[in-house]
Tab-separated table of C-alpha atoms and ligand atoms in Angstrom:
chain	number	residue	atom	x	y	z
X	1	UNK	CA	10.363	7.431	6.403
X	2	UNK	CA	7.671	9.460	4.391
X	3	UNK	CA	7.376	13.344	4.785
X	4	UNK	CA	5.245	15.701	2.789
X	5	UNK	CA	5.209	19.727	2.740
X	6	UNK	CA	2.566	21.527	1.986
X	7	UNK	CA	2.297	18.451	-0.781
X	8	UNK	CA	-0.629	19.559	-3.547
X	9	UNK	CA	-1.902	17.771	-6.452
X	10	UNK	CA	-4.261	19.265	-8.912
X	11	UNK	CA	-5.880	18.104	-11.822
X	12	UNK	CA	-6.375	19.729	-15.349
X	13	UNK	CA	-9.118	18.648	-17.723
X	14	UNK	CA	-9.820	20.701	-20.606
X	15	UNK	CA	-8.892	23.531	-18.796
X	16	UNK	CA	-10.590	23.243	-15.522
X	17	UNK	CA	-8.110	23.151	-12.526
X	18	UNK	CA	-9.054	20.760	-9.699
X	19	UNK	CA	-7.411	20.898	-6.719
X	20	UNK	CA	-7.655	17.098	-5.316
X	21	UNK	CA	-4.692	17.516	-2.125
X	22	UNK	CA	-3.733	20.898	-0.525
X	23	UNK	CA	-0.910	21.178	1.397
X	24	UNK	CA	-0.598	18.160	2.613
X	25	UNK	CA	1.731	17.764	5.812
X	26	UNK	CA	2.175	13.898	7.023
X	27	UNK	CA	5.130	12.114	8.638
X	28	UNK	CA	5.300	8.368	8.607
X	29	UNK	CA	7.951	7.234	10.796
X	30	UNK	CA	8.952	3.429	10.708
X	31	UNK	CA	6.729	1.141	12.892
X	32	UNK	CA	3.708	2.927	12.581
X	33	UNK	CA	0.788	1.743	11.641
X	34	UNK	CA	-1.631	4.721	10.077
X	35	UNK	CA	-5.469	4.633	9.127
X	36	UNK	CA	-5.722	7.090	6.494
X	37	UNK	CA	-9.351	8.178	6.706
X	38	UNK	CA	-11.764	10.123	4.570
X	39	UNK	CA	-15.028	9.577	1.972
X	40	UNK	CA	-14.812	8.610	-1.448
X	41	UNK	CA	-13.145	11.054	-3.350
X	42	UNK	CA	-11.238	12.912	-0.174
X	43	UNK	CA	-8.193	12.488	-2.059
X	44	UNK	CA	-6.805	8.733	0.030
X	45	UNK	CA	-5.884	6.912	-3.352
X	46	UNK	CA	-4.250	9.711	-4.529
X	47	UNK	CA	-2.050	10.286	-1.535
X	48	UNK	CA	-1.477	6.802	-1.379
X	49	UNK	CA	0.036	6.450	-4.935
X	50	UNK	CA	1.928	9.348	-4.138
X	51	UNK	CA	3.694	7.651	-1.031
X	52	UNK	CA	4.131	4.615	-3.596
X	53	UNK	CA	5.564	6.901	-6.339
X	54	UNK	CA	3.082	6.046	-8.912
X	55	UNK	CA	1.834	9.742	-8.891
X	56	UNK	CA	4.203	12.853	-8.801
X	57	UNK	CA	2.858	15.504	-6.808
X	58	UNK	CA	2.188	19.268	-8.638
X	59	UNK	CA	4.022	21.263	-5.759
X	60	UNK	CA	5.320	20.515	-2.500
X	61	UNK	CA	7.854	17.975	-1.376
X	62	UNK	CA	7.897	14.352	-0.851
X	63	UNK	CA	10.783	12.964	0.774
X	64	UNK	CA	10.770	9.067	0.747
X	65	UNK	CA	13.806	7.464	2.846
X	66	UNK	CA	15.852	10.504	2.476
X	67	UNK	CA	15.436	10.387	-1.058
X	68	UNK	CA	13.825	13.981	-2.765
X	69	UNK	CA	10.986	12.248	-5.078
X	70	UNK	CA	10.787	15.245	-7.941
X	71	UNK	CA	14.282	14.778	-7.643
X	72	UNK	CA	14.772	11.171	-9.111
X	73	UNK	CA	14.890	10.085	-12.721
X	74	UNK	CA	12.025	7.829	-13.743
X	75	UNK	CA	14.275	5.265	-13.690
X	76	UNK	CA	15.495	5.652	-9.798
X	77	UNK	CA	11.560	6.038	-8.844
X	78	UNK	CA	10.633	2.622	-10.398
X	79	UNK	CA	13.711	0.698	-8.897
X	80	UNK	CA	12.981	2.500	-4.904
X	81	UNK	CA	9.398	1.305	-5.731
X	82	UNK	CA	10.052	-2.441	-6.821
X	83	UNK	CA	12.342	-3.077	-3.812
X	84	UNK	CA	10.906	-0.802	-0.889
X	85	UNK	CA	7.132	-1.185	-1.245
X	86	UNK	CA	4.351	-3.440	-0.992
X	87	UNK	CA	0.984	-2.555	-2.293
X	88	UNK	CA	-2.342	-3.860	-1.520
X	89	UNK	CA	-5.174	-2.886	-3.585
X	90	UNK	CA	-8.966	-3.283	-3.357
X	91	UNK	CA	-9.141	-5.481	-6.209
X	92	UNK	CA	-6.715	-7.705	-5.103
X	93	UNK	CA	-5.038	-7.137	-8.703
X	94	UNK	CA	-3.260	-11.358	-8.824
X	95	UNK	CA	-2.876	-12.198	-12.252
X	96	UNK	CA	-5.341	-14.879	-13.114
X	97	UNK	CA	-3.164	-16.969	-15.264
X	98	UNK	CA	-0.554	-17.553	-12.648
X	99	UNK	CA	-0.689	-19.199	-9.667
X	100	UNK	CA	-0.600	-18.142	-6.002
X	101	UNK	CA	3.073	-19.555	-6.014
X	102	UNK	CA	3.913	-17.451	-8.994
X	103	UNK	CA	1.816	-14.380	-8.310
X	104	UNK	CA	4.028	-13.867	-4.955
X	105	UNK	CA	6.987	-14.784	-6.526
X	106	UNK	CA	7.104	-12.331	-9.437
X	107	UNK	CA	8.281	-9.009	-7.380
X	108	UNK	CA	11.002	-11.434	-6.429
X	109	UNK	CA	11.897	-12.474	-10.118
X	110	UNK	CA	11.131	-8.316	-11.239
X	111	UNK	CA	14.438	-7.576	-8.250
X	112	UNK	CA	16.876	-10.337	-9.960
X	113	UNK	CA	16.514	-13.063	-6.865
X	114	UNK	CA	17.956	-16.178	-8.013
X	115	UNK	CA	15.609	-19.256	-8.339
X	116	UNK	CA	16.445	-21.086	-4.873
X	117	UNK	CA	16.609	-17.859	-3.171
X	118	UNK	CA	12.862	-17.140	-4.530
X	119	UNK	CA	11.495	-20.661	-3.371
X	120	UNK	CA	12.986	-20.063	-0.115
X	121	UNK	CA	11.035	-16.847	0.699
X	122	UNK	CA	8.131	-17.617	-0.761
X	123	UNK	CA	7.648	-20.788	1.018
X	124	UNK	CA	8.515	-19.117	4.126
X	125	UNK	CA	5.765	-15.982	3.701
X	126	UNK	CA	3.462	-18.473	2.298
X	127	UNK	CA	3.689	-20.420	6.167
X	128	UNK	CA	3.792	-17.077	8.170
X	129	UNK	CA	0.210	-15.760	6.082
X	130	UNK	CA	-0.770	-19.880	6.550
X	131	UNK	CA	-1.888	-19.993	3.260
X	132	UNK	CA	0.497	-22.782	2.051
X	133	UNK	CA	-2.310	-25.568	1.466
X	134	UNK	CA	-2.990	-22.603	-1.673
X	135	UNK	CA	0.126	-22.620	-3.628
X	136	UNK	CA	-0.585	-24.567	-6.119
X	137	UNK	CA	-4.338	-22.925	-6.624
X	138	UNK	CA	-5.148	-19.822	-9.016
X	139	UNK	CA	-6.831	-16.956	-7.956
X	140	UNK	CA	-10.244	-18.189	-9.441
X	141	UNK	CA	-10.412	-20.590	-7.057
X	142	UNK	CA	-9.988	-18.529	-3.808
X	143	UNK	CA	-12.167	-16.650	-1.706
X	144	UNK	CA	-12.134	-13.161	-1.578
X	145	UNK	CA	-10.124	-13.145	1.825
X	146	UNK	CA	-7.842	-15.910	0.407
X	147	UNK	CA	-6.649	-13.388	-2.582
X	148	UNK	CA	-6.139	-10.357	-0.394
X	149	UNK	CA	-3.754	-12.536	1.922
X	150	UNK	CA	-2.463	-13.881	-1.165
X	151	UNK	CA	-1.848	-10.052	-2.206
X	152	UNK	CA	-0.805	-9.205	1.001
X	153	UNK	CA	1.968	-11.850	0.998
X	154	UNK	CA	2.996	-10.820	-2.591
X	155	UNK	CA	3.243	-7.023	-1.009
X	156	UNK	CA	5.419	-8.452	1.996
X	157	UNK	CA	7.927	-10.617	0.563
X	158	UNK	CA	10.115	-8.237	-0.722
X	159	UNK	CA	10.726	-7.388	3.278
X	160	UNK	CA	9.314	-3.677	2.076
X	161	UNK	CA	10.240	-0.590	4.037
X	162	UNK	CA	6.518	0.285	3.856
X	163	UNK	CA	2.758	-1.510	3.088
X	164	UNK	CA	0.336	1.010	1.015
X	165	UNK	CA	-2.978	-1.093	1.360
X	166	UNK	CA	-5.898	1.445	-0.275
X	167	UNK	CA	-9.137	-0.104	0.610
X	168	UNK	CA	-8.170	-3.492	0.940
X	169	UNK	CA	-11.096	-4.756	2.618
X	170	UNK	CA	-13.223	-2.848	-0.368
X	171	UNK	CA	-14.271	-6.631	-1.638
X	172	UNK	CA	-14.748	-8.067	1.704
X	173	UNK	CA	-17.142	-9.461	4.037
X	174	UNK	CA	-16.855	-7.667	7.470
X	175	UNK	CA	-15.616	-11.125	8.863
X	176	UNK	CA	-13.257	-11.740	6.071
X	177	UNK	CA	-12.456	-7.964	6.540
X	178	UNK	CA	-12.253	-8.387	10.547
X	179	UNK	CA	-9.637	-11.258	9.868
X	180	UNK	CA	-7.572	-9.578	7.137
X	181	UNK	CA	-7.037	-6.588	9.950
X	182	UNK	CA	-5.815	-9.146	12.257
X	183	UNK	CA	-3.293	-10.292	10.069
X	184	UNK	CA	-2.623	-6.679	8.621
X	185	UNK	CA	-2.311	-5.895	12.816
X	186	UNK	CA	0.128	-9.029	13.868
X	187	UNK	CA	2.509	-7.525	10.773
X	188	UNK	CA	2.433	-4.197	12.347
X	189	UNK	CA	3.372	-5.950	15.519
X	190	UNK	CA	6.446	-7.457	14.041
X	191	UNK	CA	7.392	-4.235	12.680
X	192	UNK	CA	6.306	-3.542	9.520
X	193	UNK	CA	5.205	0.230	8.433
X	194	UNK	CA	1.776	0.193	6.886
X	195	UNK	CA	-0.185	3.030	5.838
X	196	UNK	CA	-3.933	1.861	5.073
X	197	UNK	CA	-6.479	3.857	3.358
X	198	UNK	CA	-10.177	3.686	3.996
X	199	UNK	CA	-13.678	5.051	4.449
X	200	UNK	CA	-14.443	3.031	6.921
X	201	UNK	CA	-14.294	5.205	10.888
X	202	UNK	CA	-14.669	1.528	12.374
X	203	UNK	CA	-11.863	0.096	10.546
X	204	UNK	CA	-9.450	3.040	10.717
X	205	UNK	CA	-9.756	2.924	14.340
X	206	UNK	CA	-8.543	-0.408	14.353
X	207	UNK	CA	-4.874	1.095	13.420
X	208	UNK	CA	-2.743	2.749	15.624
X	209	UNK	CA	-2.965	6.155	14.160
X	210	UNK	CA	-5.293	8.129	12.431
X	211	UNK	CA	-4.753	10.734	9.445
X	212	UNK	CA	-7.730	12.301	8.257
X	213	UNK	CA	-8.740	13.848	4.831
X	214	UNK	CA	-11.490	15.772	3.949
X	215	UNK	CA	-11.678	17.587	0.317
X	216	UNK	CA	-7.934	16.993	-0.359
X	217	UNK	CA	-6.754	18.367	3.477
X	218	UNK	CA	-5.603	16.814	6.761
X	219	UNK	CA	-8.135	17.554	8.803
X	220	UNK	CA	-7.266	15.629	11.732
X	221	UNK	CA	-4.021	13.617	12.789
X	222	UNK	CA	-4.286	11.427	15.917
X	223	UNK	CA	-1.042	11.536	16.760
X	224	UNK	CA	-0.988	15.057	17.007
X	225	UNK	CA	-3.300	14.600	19.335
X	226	UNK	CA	-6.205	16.256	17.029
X	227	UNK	CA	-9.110	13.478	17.191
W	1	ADP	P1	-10.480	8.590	-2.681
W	1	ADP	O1	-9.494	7.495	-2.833
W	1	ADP	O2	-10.481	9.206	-1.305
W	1	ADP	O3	-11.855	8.191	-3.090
W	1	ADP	P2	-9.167	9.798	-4.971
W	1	ADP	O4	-7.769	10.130	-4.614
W	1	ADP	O5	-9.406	8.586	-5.781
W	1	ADP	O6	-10.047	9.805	-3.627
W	1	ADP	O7	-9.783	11.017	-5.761
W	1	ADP	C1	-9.875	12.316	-5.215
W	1	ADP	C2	-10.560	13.199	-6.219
W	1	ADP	O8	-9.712	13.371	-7.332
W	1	ADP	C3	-11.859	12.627	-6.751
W	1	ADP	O9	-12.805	13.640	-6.808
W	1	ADP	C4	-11.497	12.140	-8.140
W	1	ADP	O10	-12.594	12.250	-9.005
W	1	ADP	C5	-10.367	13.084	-8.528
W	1	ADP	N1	-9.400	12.471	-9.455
W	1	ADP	C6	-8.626	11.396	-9.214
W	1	ADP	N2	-7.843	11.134	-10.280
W	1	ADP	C7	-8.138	12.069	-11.214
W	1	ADP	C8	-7.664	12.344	-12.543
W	1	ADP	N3	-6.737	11.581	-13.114
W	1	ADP	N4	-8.196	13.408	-13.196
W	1	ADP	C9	-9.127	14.180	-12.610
W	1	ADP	N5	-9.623	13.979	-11.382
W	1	ADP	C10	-9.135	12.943	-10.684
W	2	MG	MG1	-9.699	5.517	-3.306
């Protein structure tokens, strides 16, 4: 579903040249479930947003369902991202003004679903995440667990090909956290393809495979049998 060669991404400011990834080489197939693992500043956001087409890569190739990513107009990239994937960030990034209702259904209205069409799927995630007692509330009034399911739901309705989640258990307690990765685990289960990045050894091992960066590389990739 994903595939990177020798994917690289370096940074120029004022005319020093960082290199943040180095030939990166990852597959993500459909069904899996990967922990992508490394300390802050290993490069994990920046891969992420990569796989989510927010960032272009410097050299290398990035092939995202079949499609060539350097290849695609700005235009193409933005309409494969609205309808394909569902992000999850640390923040939880809701918009306050709206409520949990409206935050999940915007994708929808952002891909042209009709009104009745958008009530019917949001109603139905809202049951499956079992946070429908908080449609009507705004994201002021949730706890910190209550958002990211919120987020998580917004991420999921569009029935994504894949979940990017970077940190998303940043702003958690480790119980809130513990039952976030349950629900993030019971998706999995039903099929989904998330990729997940954090620092976090414990919580990356609670994924089915684990990539892991160090200084921009792969250094090991469970299912290669490398950890
Ligand atoms: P992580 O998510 O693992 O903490 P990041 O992908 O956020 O890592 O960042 C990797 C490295 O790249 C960090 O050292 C960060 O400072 C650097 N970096 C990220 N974005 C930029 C940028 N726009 N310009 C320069 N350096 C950047
Ligand atoms: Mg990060």
């Amino acid at each position: 579903m994903i595939h990177t060669r020798n994917l690289t991404k370096v940074h120029r400011n004022g005319g020093v040249e960082r290199k943040i990834l180095q030939n990166v080489n990852v597959d993500i197939e459909a069904g899996d479930f990967v922990g992508l693992l490394g300390p802050s500043g290993s490069g994990k956001s920046t891969l992420v947003n990569m796989f989510g087409l927010i960032e272009l890569p410097t050299s290398g190739e990035l092939l995202f369902m079949g499609h060539d990513i350097t290849r695609l107009k700005e235009r193409q990239r933005v309409n494969l991202r609205r309808g394909s994937i569902g992000f999850v960030f640390q923040d939880f990034g809701l918009i306050e003004e709206l409520s949990v209702f409206e935050n999940i259904e915007l994708p929808l209205q952002y891909l042209g679903y009709k009104r009745k069409d958008r009530v019917m799927k949001v109603n139905s995630i809202l049951e499956q995440m079992s946070v429908s007692h908080l449609k009507g509330f705004f994201p002021k009034h949730l706890t910190g667990l209550q958002k990211q399911l919120v987020a998580l739901a917004r991420a999921v309705v569009i029935d994504p090909s894949v979940i990017l989640a970077d940190e998303p258990t940043g702003c958690l307690n480790s119980n809130e956290g513990s039952s976030f990765m349950e629900v993030l685990y019971s998706l999995h289960e039903k099929g989904t393809t998330i990729v997940m990045a954090t620092h976090s050894a414990y919580e990356a091992q609670k994924t089915q495979r684990v990539v892991q960066l160090y200084d921009g590389h792969i250094i090991t990739d469970s299912i290669k049998g490398d950890l």
